[in-house]
Coordinates of C-alpha atoms and ligand atoms in Angstrom, one line a residue:
M194 CA 36.0 -14.0 -91.6
T195 CA 35.5 -16.8 -89.1
D196 CA 32.7 -17.4 -86.8
S197 CA 34.8 -16.5 -83.8
N198 CA 34.8 -12.9 -85.1
L199 CA 31.2 -12.7 -84.1
E200 CA 30.5 -10.7 -81.0
F201 CA 27.6 -11.9 -79.0
K202 CA 26.6 -9.6 -76.2
T203 CA 24.1 -10.8 -73.6
D204 CA 22.3 -8.7 -71.2
P205 CA 23.3 -10.0 -67.7
N206 CA 20.2 -8.4 -66.2
K207 CA 17.9 -10.4 -68.4
K208 CA 17.5 -13.8 -66.8
S209 CA 14.8 -16.2 -67.5
R210 CA 13.8 -18.9 -65.1
A211 CA 15.6 -21.5 -67.2
D212 CA 18.7 -19.3 -67.0
S213 CA 18.9 -19.2 -63.2
K214 CA 18.4 -23.0 -63.1
A215 CA 21.3 -23.3 -65.6
D216 CA 23.6 -21.1 -63.6
S217 CA 24.5 -23.9 -61.2
K218 CA 25.2 -26.4 -63.9
T219 CA 27.4 -24.5 -66.4
H220 CA 27.3 -27.3 -69.0
S221 CA 23.6 -28.0 -68.8
K222 CA 21.9 -28.9 -72.0
T223 CA 19.1 -26.6 -71.0
D224 CA 21.4 -23.6 -70.6
T225 CA 19.5 -20.9 -72.5
R226 CA 21.1 -17.8 -71.0
I227 CA 23.0 -16.8 -74.1
Q228 CA 19.9 -17.3 -76.2
S229 CA 18.1 -14.4 -74.5
S230 CA 17.2 -11.9 -77.2
K231 CA 19.9 -9.4 -78.1
L232 CA 18.3 -7.8 -81.1
P233 CA 15.8 -5.0 -80.7
K234 CA 12.2 -6.0 -80.9
K235 CA 11.0 -6.6 -84.4
E236 CA 8.2 -4.0 -83.8
D237 CA 11.0 -1.5 -83.8
F238 CA 11.6 -2.6 -87.4
S239 CA 14.2 -0.1 -88.5
E240 CA 16.5 -0.7 -85.5
W241 CA 15.9 -4.5 -85.6
Y242 CA 16.7 -4.6 -89.3
H243 CA 19.9 -2.6 -89.1
E244 CA 21.2 -4.6 -86.1
L245 CA 20.3 -7.9 -87.7
L246 CA 22.2 -7.2 -90.9
M247 CA 25.3 -6.4 -88.9
T248 CA 25.1 -9.1 -86.1
A249 CA 24.2 -11.9 -88.5
E250 CA 26.9 -10.5 -90.9
V251 CA 24.8 -10.0 -94.0
V252 CA 26.0 -6.5 -95.1
D253 CA 28.2 -4.0 -93.4
N254 CA 26.9 -0.5 -93.5
R255 CA 30.1 1.2 -92.3
Y256 CA 31.7 1.8 -95.7
P257 CA 32.6 5.4 -96.0
V258 CA 30.4 6.3 -98.9
K259 CA 26.7 6.9 -98.2
G260 CA 24.4 4.3 -99.7
M261 CA 27.1 1.8 -100.4
C262 CA 27.4 -1.4 -98.4
V263 CA 29.8 -4.2 -98.2
W264 CA 28.7 -7.8 -98.4
F265 CA 30.0 -9.9 -95.5
P266 CA 31.2 -13.3 -96.9
F267 CA 28.2 -14.9 -95.1
G268 CA 25.7 -12.5 -96.6
F269 CA 27.3 -13.0 -100.0
A270 CA 26.8 -16.8 -99.6
I271 CA 23.1 -16.1 -99.1
R272 CA 23.2 -13.9 -102.1
K273 CA 24.8 -16.6 -104.2
N274 CA 22.1 -19.1 -103.3
V275 CA 19.3 -16.6 -103.9
Y276 CA 20.6 -15.5 -107.3
G277 CA 21.2 -19.1 -108.1
I278 CA 17.4 -19.5 -108.1
I279 CA 17.0 -16.5 -110.4
R280 CA 19.5 -18.0 -112.8
E281 CA 17.8 -21.4 -112.7
L282 CA 14.4 -19.7 -113.5
L283 CA 15.7 -17.6 -116.4
D284 CA 18.4 -19.8 -117.9
P285 CA 16.0 -22.2 -119.9
D286 CA 15.1 -19.4 -122.3
H287 CA 17.3 -16.4 -121.5
Q288 CA 21.0 -16.0 -122.1
E289 CA 23.2 -14.5 -119.4
T290 CA 25.6 -11.8 -120.6
Q291 CA 27.4 -8.7 -119.5
F292 CA 27.5 -5.2 -120.8
P293 CA 29.9 -2.3 -119.8
L294 CA 29.3 -0.2 -116.8
L295 CA 30.0 3.1 -118.6
I296 CA 27.5 4.6 -121.1
P297 CA 28.6 7.4 -123.4
E298 CA 26.6 10.6 -122.9
N299 CA 25.3 10.7 -126.5
E300 CA 23.7 7.3 -126.3
F301 CA 22.4 7.9 -122.8
M302 CA 20.8 11.2 -123.9
K303 CA 19.0 9.8 -126.9
E304 CA 15.7 8.6 -125.3
A305 CA 14.0 11.7 -123.9
Q306 CA 11.5 10.1 -121.6
H307 CA 14.1 7.8 -120.2
I308 CA 16.5 10.7 -119.5
K309 CA 13.8 12.6 -117.8
G310 CA 13.2 9.8 -115.4
F311 CA 16.9 9.3 -114.5
E312 CA 18.8 12.5 -115.1
D313 CA 18.8 13.5 -111.4
E314 CA 20.1 10.1 -110.4
V315 CA 23.1 9.7 -112.7
Y316 CA 26.8 9.6 -111.6
W317 CA 29.1 10.9 -114.3
V318 CA 32.7 10.1 -115.1
T319 CA 34.1 13.3 -116.6
S320 CA 37.9 12.7 -116.7
G321 CA 40.4 10.0 -117.4
G322 CA 43.3 10.7 -115.0
T323 CA 44.0 14.4 -115.3
S324 CA 42.5 14.8 -118.8
P325 CA 38.9 15.8 -119.2
L326 CA 36.9 13.3 -121.3
D327 CA 35.6 14.5 -124.7
V328 CA 32.5 12.5 -124.1
K329 CA 31.2 12.2 -120.6
L330 CA 30.5 8.7 -119.4
A331 CA 27.5 7.8 -117.3
L332 CA 27.6 5.1 -114.6
R333 CA 24.6 2.9 -115.7
P334 CA 21.6 3.6 -113.5
T335 CA 20.1 0.7 -115.5
S336 CA 21.3 -0.6 -118.9
E337 CA 18.7 0.2 -121.6
T338 CA 20.9 2.8 -123.2
A339 CA 24.0 0.5 -123.1
I340 CA 22.2 -2.6 -124.4
Y341 CA 19.9 -1.3 -127.1
P342 CA 22.5 0.3 -129.4
M343 CA 23.9 -3.3 -129.5
F344 CA 20.5 -4.8 -130.1
K345 CA 20.4 -2.6 -133.2
L346 CA 23.5 -4.4 -134.5
W347 CA 22.5 -7.9 -133.3
I348 CA 18.9 -8.0 -134.6
R349 CA 18.5 -8.4 -138.3
S350 CA 15.5 -10.7 -139.1
H351 CA 12.5 -12.3 -137.5
A352 CA 14.6 -15.3 -137.0
D353 CA 16.6 -13.4 -134.4
L354 CA 13.4 -12.9 -132.3
P355 CA 12.5 -13.4 -129.6
L356 CA 15.8 -12.3 -128.1
R357 CA 16.1 -12.7 -124.3
I358 CA 19.1 -11.7 -122.3
Y359 CA 19.9 -10.8 -118.7
Q360 CA 22.8 -9.7 -116.7
I361 CA 23.5 -9.5 -112.9
V362 CA 25.6 -6.4 -112.4
N363 CA 26.0 -3.3 -110.2
T364 CA 24.2 -0.1 -111.1
F365 CA 24.4 3.3 -109.6
R366 CA 21.7 5.7 -108.7
Y367 CA 22.2 8.9 -106.8
E368 CA 19.2 8.3 -104.6
T369 CA 18.1 11.4 -102.7
K370 CA 15.5 9.6 -100.5
H371 CA 16.7 8.1 -97.2
T372 CA 19.1 5.3 -98.0
R373 CA 19.0 1.9 -96.2
P374 CA 21.1 -1.2 -96.6
L375 CA 19.8 -3.5 -99.4
I376 CA 16.5 -1.5 -99.6
R377 CA 17.6 1.8 -101.1
V378 CA 21.3 1.9 -102.0
R379 CA 23.3 4.1 -104.3
E380 CA 25.3 1.3 -105.6
I381 CA 22.9 -1.5 -106.4
T382 CA 25.3 -4.4 -106.3
S383 CA 23.0 -7.1 -107.4
F384 CA 20.9 -5.7 -110.2
K385 CA 19.4 -8.5 -112.2
E386 CA 18.1 -6.9 -115.4
A387 CA 16.5 -8.9 -118.2
H388 CA 15.9 -7.3 -121.7
T389 CA 13.9 -9.0 -124.4
A390 CA 13.0 -8.1 -128.0
H391 CA 9.9 -9.4 -129.9
A392 CA 8.3 -9.2 -133.2
T393 CA 5.0 -7.8 -131.9
W394 CA 3.5 -5.8 -129.1
E395 CA 1.4 -8.8 -128.1
D396 CA 4.5 -11.0 -127.8
A397 CA 6.1 -8.5 -125.6
A398 CA 2.9 -8.3 -123.4
A399 CA 3.0 -12.1 -123.1
Q400 CA 6.7 -11.8 -122.0
V401 CA 5.7 -9.3 -119.2
E402 CA 3.3 -12.0 -117.9
T403 CA 6.0 -14.6 -118.1
A404 CA 8.4 -12.4 -116.2
I405 CA 5.8 -11.9 -113.4
E406 CA 5.3 -15.6 -113.3
R407 CA 9.0 -16.3 -113.0
Y408 CA 9.4 -13.6 -110.3
S409 CA 6.3 -15.1 -108.5
E410 CA 8.0 -18.5 -108.5
F411 CA 11.2 -17.0 -107.3
Y412 CA 9.5 -15.3 -104.3
R413 CA 7.5 -18.5 -103.5
R414 CA 10.8 -20.3 -103.2
L415 CA 12.0 -17.7 -100.8
A416 CA 8.6 -18.2 -99.0
V417 CA 8.0 -14.5 -99.4
P418 CA 4.4 -13.6 -100.3
F419 CA 3.8 -10.4 -102.4
L420 CA 1.2 -8.3 -104.1
V421 CA 1.1 -7.8 -107.8
S422 CA -0.2 -4.6 -109.2
R423 CA -0.1 -2.4 -112.3
R424 CA 1.5 0.9 -111.5
P425 CA -0.4 4.1 -112.3
A426 CA 0.7 5.9 -115.5
W427 CA 2.7 8.5 -113.5
D428 CA 4.7 5.8 -111.7
K429 CA 5.7 3.6 -114.6
F430 CA 9.2 3.0 -115.7
P431 CA 10.6 6.0 -117.8
G432 CA 9.9 5.2 -121.4
A433 CA 7.5 2.2 -120.7
D434 CA 4.0 1.6 -122.0
Y435 CA 3.2 0.1 -118.6
T436 CA 4.8 -1.4 -115.5
I437 CA 3.7 -4.4 -113.4
A438 CA 5.3 -4.5 -109.9
L439 CA 5.7 -7.0 -107.1
D440 CA 5.5 -5.5 -103.6
V441 CA 6.3 -7.1 -100.4
V442 CA 4.6 -6.0 -97.2
M443 CA 7.3 -5.3 -94.7
P444 CA 7.0 -5.9 -90.9
D445 CA 6.0 -2.3 -90.3
G446 CA 3.3 -2.4 -92.9
R447 CA 5.1 -0.3 -95.4
T448 CA 5.7 -1.9 -98.8
L449 CA 8.9 -2.7 -100.7
Q450 CA 8.8 -2.7 -104.5
A451 CA 10.7 -6.0 -104.9
G452 CA 10.6 -6.5 -108.6
T453 CA 9.2 -4.8 -111.7
A454 CA 8.4 -5.8 -115.3
H455 CA 8.0 -3.2 -118.0
H456 CA 6.4 -3.3 -121.4
L457 CA 8.6 -0.9 -123.4
G458 CA 6.5 -1.0 -126.6
S459 CA 8.6 0.4 -129.5
T460 CA 9.7 3.5 -127.7
F461 CA 13.4 2.5 -127.4
A462 CA 13.2 0.7 -130.8
R463 CA 12.3 4.0 -132.4
T464 CA 15.0 5.9 -130.7
Y465 CA 17.8 3.4 -131.3
E466 CA 16.4 2.3 -134.7
I467 CA 16.1 -1.4 -133.8
T468 CA 14.3 -3.1 -136.7
Y469 CA 13.9 -6.6 -138.1
E470 CA 13.0 -7.9 -141.5
A471 CA 9.6 -9.6 -141.3
E472 CA 8.8 -12.7 -143.3
N473 CA 7.3 -10.6 -146.1
G474 CA 10.5 -8.6 -146.4
E475 CA 9.2 -5.5 -144.6
Q476 CA 11.4 -3.7 -142.0
K477 CA 9.6 -3.4 -138.7
L478 CA 10.3 -2.0 -135.3
I479 CA 10.8 -4.5 -132.5
S480 CA 8.7 -4.5 -129.3
Q481 CA 10.6 -4.7 -126.0
T482 CA 10.3 -5.6 -122.4
C483 CA 12.7 -5.4 -119.5
Y484 CA 12.4 -6.6 -115.9
G485 CA 14.5 -6.3 -112.8
I486 CA 15.2 -7.5 -109.3
S487 CA 17.8 -6.2 -106.9
E488 CA 19.2 -7.0 -103.5
R489 CA 15.8 -5.8 -102.2
C490 CA 14.9 -9.5 -102.6
I491 CA 17.3 -10.2 -99.8
A492 CA 16.0 -7.3 -97.7
A493 CA 12.5 -8.9 -98.1
L494 CA 13.7 -12.4 -97.2
V495 CA 15.5 -11.2 -94.1
S496 CA 12.7 -8.9 -93.0
V497 CA 9.7 -11.2 -93.6
H498 CA 11.1 -14.3 -91.8
G499 CA 13.7 -13.0 -89.3
D500 CA 12.9 -12.8 -85.6
E501 CA 14.4 -11.5 -82.4
R502 CA 16.9 -14.3 -82.4
G503 CA 18.2 -13.5 -85.8
L504 CA 17.8 -14.7 -89.4
V505 CA 15.4 -17.4 -90.4
L506 CA 16.4 -18.8 -93.8
P507 CA 14.5 -21.2 -96.0
W508 CA 16.4 -24.4 -96.6
E509 CA 17.2 -23.6 -100.2
V510 CA 19.1 -20.4 -99.6
A511 CA 20.7 -21.1 -96.2
P512 CA 24.5 -21.2 -96.5
T513 CA 24.5 -23.8 -93.7
Q514 CA 21.4 -26.0 -93.8
V515 CA 22.2 -28.2 -90.9
V516 CA 24.4 -27.6 -87.9
I517 CA 25.5 -30.4 -85.7
V518 CA 26.1 -29.4 -82.1
P519 CA 27.8 -32.2 -80.0
I520 CA 26.8 -32.1 -76.4
L521 CA 30.1 -33.0 -74.9
L522 CA 29.1 -34.8 -71.7
G523 CA 30.0 -38.4 -70.6
D524 CA 31.7 -40.3 -73.3
K525 CA 32.9 -37.3 -75.3
E526 CA 34.8 -39.4 -77.9
K527 CA 31.7 -41.4 -78.7
V528 CA 29.6 -38.2 -79.1
L529 CA 32.2 -36.7 -81.4
E530 CA 32.5 -39.9 -83.4
V531 CA 28.7 -40.1 -84.0
S532 CA 28.7 -36.3 -84.8
R533 CA 31.5 -36.8 -87.4
N534 CA 29.7 -39.7 -89.0
L535 CA 26.5 -37.7 -89.2
L536 CA 28.4 -34.8 -90.9
E537 CA 29.8 -37.2 -93.5
K538 CA 26.4 -38.7 -94.1
L539 CA 24.9 -35.3 -94.6
E540 CA 27.6 -34.1 -96.9
A541 CA 27.4 -37.2 -99.0
A542 CA 23.7 -36.4 -99.4
C543 CA 24.7 -32.9 -100.6
V544 CA 23.4 -31.1 -97.5
R545 CA 25.3 -28.0 -96.6
A546 CA 26.2 -29.2 -93.1
R547 CA 28.6 -28.1 -90.4
L548 CA 29.9 -29.6 -87.2
D549 CA 30.5 -27.1 -84.4
T550 CA 33.3 -28.4 -82.3
S551 CA 34.3 -25.0 -80.9
D552 CA 34.9 -24.6 -77.2
E553 CA 31.7 -22.6 -76.6
R554 CA 28.9 -23.9 -74.4
P555 CA 26.1 -25.5 -76.3
G556 CA 23.8 -22.6 -75.5
A557 CA 26.2 -20.2 -77.1
K558 CA 26.4 -22.3 -80.2
F559 CA 22.6 -22.5 -80.4
Y560 CA 22.5 -18.7 -80.2
K561 CA 25.1 -18.3 -82.9
W562 CA 23.6 -20.6 -85.4
E563 CA 20.1 -19.3 -84.8
M564 CA 21.4 -15.8 -85.5
K565 CA 22.7 -17.2 -88.8
G566 CA 19.3 -18.5 -89.7
V567 CA 20.3 -22.2 -89.9
P568 CA 17.1 -24.1 -90.7
I569 CA 17.9 -27.3 -88.7
R570 CA 20.1 -28.0 -85.7
L571 CA 21.0 -31.5 -84.6
E572 CA 22.0 -31.9 -81.0
V573 CA 24.0 -35.0 -80.4
G574 CA 24.3 -36.0 -76.7
P575 CA 25.3 -39.2 -74.9
R576 CA 21.8 -40.1 -73.7
D577 CA 20.3 -39.6 -77.1
I578 CA 23.0 -41.8 -78.7
E579 CA 22.2 -44.6 -76.2
K580 CA 18.6 -44.4 -77.4
G581 CA 19.7 -44.3 -81.1
V582 CA 18.2 -40.8 -81.6
V583 CA 19.4 -37.2 -82.1
T584 CA 17.5 -34.1 -81.1
L585 CA 16.4 -32.1 -84.2
A586 CA 15.5 -28.4 -83.6
R587 CA 13.9 -26.5 -86.4
R588 CA 14.5 -22.7 -86.6
D589 CA 10.8 -22.1 -86.2
G590 CA 10.9 -23.7 -82.7
V591 CA 9.8 -27.2 -83.5
K592 CA 11.9 -29.7 -81.6
K593 CA 11.8 -33.5 -81.7
A594 CA 13.9 -36.7 -81.2
V595 CA 14.6 -38.4 -84.5
P596 CA 16.0 -42.0 -84.9
L597 CA 19.5 -41.9 -86.4
K598 CA 18.7 -44.4 -89.0
D599 CA 15.8 -42.3 -90.5
L600 CA 17.7 -39.0 -90.2
L601 CA 18.1 -38.1 -93.9
T602 CA 14.4 -38.7 -94.7
A603 CA 13.5 -36.8 -91.5
I604 CA 15.6 -33.8 -92.5
A605 CA 14.2 -33.6 -96.0
C606 CA 10.7 -33.8 -94.4
E607 CA 11.4 -31.1 -91.8
A608 CA 13.0 -28.8 -94.5
N609 CA 9.8 -29.0 -96.5
E610 CA 7.7 -28.4 -93.6
L611 CA 9.7 -25.4 -92.5
Q612 CA 9.2 -24.0 -95.9
A613 CA 5.5 -24.4 -95.7
V614 CA 5.3 -23.0 -92.2
L615 CA 7.4 -19.9 -93.2
Y616 CA 5.2 -19.3 -96.2
E617 CA 2.0 -19.7 -94.4
R618 CA 3.1 -17.5 -91.5
A619 CA 4.2 -14.8 -93.8
K620 CA 1.0 -15.0 -95.9
Q621 CA -1.1 -14.7 -92.8
F622 CA 0.9 -11.6 -91.8
R623 CA 0.6 -10.1 -95.2
D624 CA -3.2 -10.7 -95.4
G625 CA -3.6 -9.3 -91.9
K626 CA -2.0 -6.1 -93.1
I627 CA -4.4 -5.5 -96.0
K628 CA -7.8 -4.0 -95.5
E629 CA -10.5 -2.9 -97.9
V630 CA -11.6 0.7 -97.1
T631 CA -14.3 2.9 -98.6
S632 CA -13.2 6.4 -97.7
I633 CA -10.2 8.6 -97.5
D634 CA -10.3 8.8 -93.7
E635 CA -10.3 5.0 -93.5
A636 CA -7.4 4.9 -96.0
I637 CA -5.4 7.3 -93.9
E638 CA -5.9 5.2 -90.8
Q639 CA -5.1 1.9 -92.6
T640 CA -1.9 3.1 -94.3
E641 CA -0.5 4.1 -91.0
G642 CA 0.7 0.5 -90.6
G643 CA -0.6 -1.5 -93.5
V644 CA -2.0 -1.6 -97.1
A645 CA -5.4 -0.1 -98.0
L646 CA -7.5 -1.4 -100.9
V647 CA -9.2 1.7 -102.1
P648 CA -12.0 2.2 -104.6
W649 CA -10.6 4.4 -107.3
C650 CA -12.1 5.3 -110.7
G651 CA -8.7 5.2 -112.4
N652 CA -8.8 8.9 -113.2
E653 CA -5.3 10.5 -112.9
E654 CA -6.6 13.6 -111.1
C655 CA -8.4 11.5 -108.5
G656 CA -5.2 9.5 -108.1
H657 CA -3.0 12.5 -107.3
E658 CA -5.6 13.8 -104.9
L659 CA -5.8 10.4 -103.2
E660 CA -2.0 10.3 -102.8
D661 CA -2.0 13.8 -101.4
R662 CA -4.9 13.4 -99.0
V663 CA -3.9 10.0 -97.7
A664 CA -0.2 10.8 -97.6
A665 CA 0.6 7.4 -99.1
N666 CA 1.4 6.0 -102.5
I667 CA -0.9 4.4 -105.1
L668 CA 0.7 1.0 -105.8
G669 CA -1.9 0.4 -108.6
E670 CA -4.6 -2.0 -109.6
P671 CA -4.3 -5.5 -108.1
Q672 CA -3.6 -8.0 -110.9
G673 CA -5.6 -11.1 -111.4
Q674 CA -8.6 -10.1 -109.2
S675 CA -12.0 -8.5 -109.9
F676 CA -14.1 -6.5 -107.5
P677 CA -17.7 -5.4 -107.2
E678 CA -18.7 -1.9 -108.0
A679 CA -18.0 0.8 -105.5
A680 CA -17.8 4.6 -105.3
C681 CA -14.4 6.2 -106.0
A682 CA -13.0 7.5 -102.6
V683 CA -12.4 10.9 -104.3
C684 CA -15.1 11.7 -106.9
G685 CA -17.7 9.1 -106.0
R686 CA -18.0 7.7 -109.5
V687 CA -19.0 4.1 -109.4
S688 CA -16.7 1.5 -110.9
T689 CA -15.1 -1.8 -110.3
G690 CA -11.7 -0.1 -110.0
R691 CA -9.5 -0.6 -107.0
T692 CA -6.0 0.4 -106.0
Y693 CA -3.6 -0.7 -103.3
M694 CA -2.3 2.2 -101.3
A695 CA 0.7 2.1 -98.9
R696 CA 3.6 3.9 -97.5
Q697 CA 6.5 2.7 -99.6
Y698 CA 10.1 2.1 -98.9
Ligands
A5A746 N1 15.6 -1.7 -116.4 C1 14.5 -2.0 -115.5 C2 14.5 -3.4 -115.2 C3 14.6 -1.2 -114.3 O1 15.6 -0.5 -114.0 N2 13.6 -1.2 -113.5 S1 13.5 -0.5 -112.1 O2 14.0 0.9 -112.1 O3 12.1 -0.6 -111.6 O4 14.4 -1.3 -111.1 C4 14.3 -2.6 -110.9 C5 14.2 -3.0 -109.5 O5 15.4 -2.6 -108.8 C6 13.1 -2.2 -108.7 O6 11.8 -2.8 -108.9 C7 13.6 -2.3 -107.3 O7 13.1 -3.5 -106.7 C8 15.1 -2.3 -107.5 N3 15.7 -1.0 -107.1 C9 15.5 0.2 -107.7 N4 16.2 1.2 -107.2 C10 16.9 0.6 -106.1 C11 17.8 1.1 -105.1 N5 18.2 2.3 -105.1 N6 18.3 0.2 -104.2 C12 17.9 -1.1 -104.3 N7 17.1 -1.6 -105.2 C13 16.6 -0.8 -106.1
ZN747 ZN1 -12.5 9.3 -109.1

């Protein structure tokens, strides 16, 4: 797919003052007509989100199977960079591997709690060609039941522990809730699942903390702030002792579970008989964890930073980090020569740069590359060249003239600053969406477009009543914070317990 396949519609009735001025000078550097917003307003989050994914060519939702999307090559390039960060964070002490997609029914059905959680969501392969299969095969909804029978064969002694592996694969879940591209899909194309085995329950608990730290670092690098909470017992992963989740507050105030880490205790070890020989010769059950992230991380990235002009990508994950737009006026050859030299210089410095020499007007090029979320645009014009500068425009709107000779340093600087601005802006947005409340009525109001922090005694009955009466979900107890005593919004019992509540994607 080439850039020229992009279709940029502009609304001819929508003219700003700058536009009318530009009309008379078709090649004006200030021609901003084509930059006028084409996407729906971000307040209409759902429409904005769907159109952005298509217009910026992230994923194509027109594949004729519900809940299954196609990555545009451009979207896939973002994915590659994003998952490169995950790999970088896991590779020092995890080994990447790959297990089969199909799981025999007998293995899948062994762990009762796990089946209960997933049975309604499993796709089954029941025949090979025209012959019915003797043993039905499940399309993995997640891979515990594929991986753990192999762990039984691989793990012999304490020397084999800890064992940490991960894979990035597709998984299938027959979701019955409303599907949305990248957010809730039936083929999760980019399921990163890590599975670890440990000698003790405490070691596994420490691994859950490590996992949350790694995921936190991952989201910081995407400049996406999040909330960390411990899911209530009724919402933990099927078969887990407990689940810690990362939630991202989306533009409409609903939350997106964007990563989870589960302490599996010895539940699966018992079912799949995974034991190791301890130093004293005793056979012991292992303790396990697993943790996962999906393409929801890209949904979060796109949603948190994007605006009405398109994607806004942090430097590290942008497929194109710098676009050079020559302003072809006056000595065009000179402008092109300087632009080409710049491109070479940037490429030599390992910057993912592009030079846009297409026939479109500069304004159209600006629009196109803004839609693609390019962090930095360099405008090279004849007058700037005379002054020994180029115009640097950052995707967040900052624009300045930069001396050609300091360009690489300036770009590095601006990339860092953009990262900081994106994170700070997103953090302010998130914090503005969270409010402490004391009553159910307040919680109802707050969860209409945000997250409520509600006093909750921790009792399960109170929890269910809270969810019913507020008509929102309990995300769970915030991690790493403590609170003063307050009366449970349901039973009035005084405790230091709190829970986040939100409408969830
Ligand atoms: N084996 C563990 C890691 C597991 O399966 N955990 S999980 O069920 O919580 O899934 C991991 C993450 O995948 C979730 O936190 C969520 O961010 C994402 N996810 C789950 N269902 C999804 C779906 N239908 N579409 C997109 N992402 C999904
Ligand atoms: Zn209570």
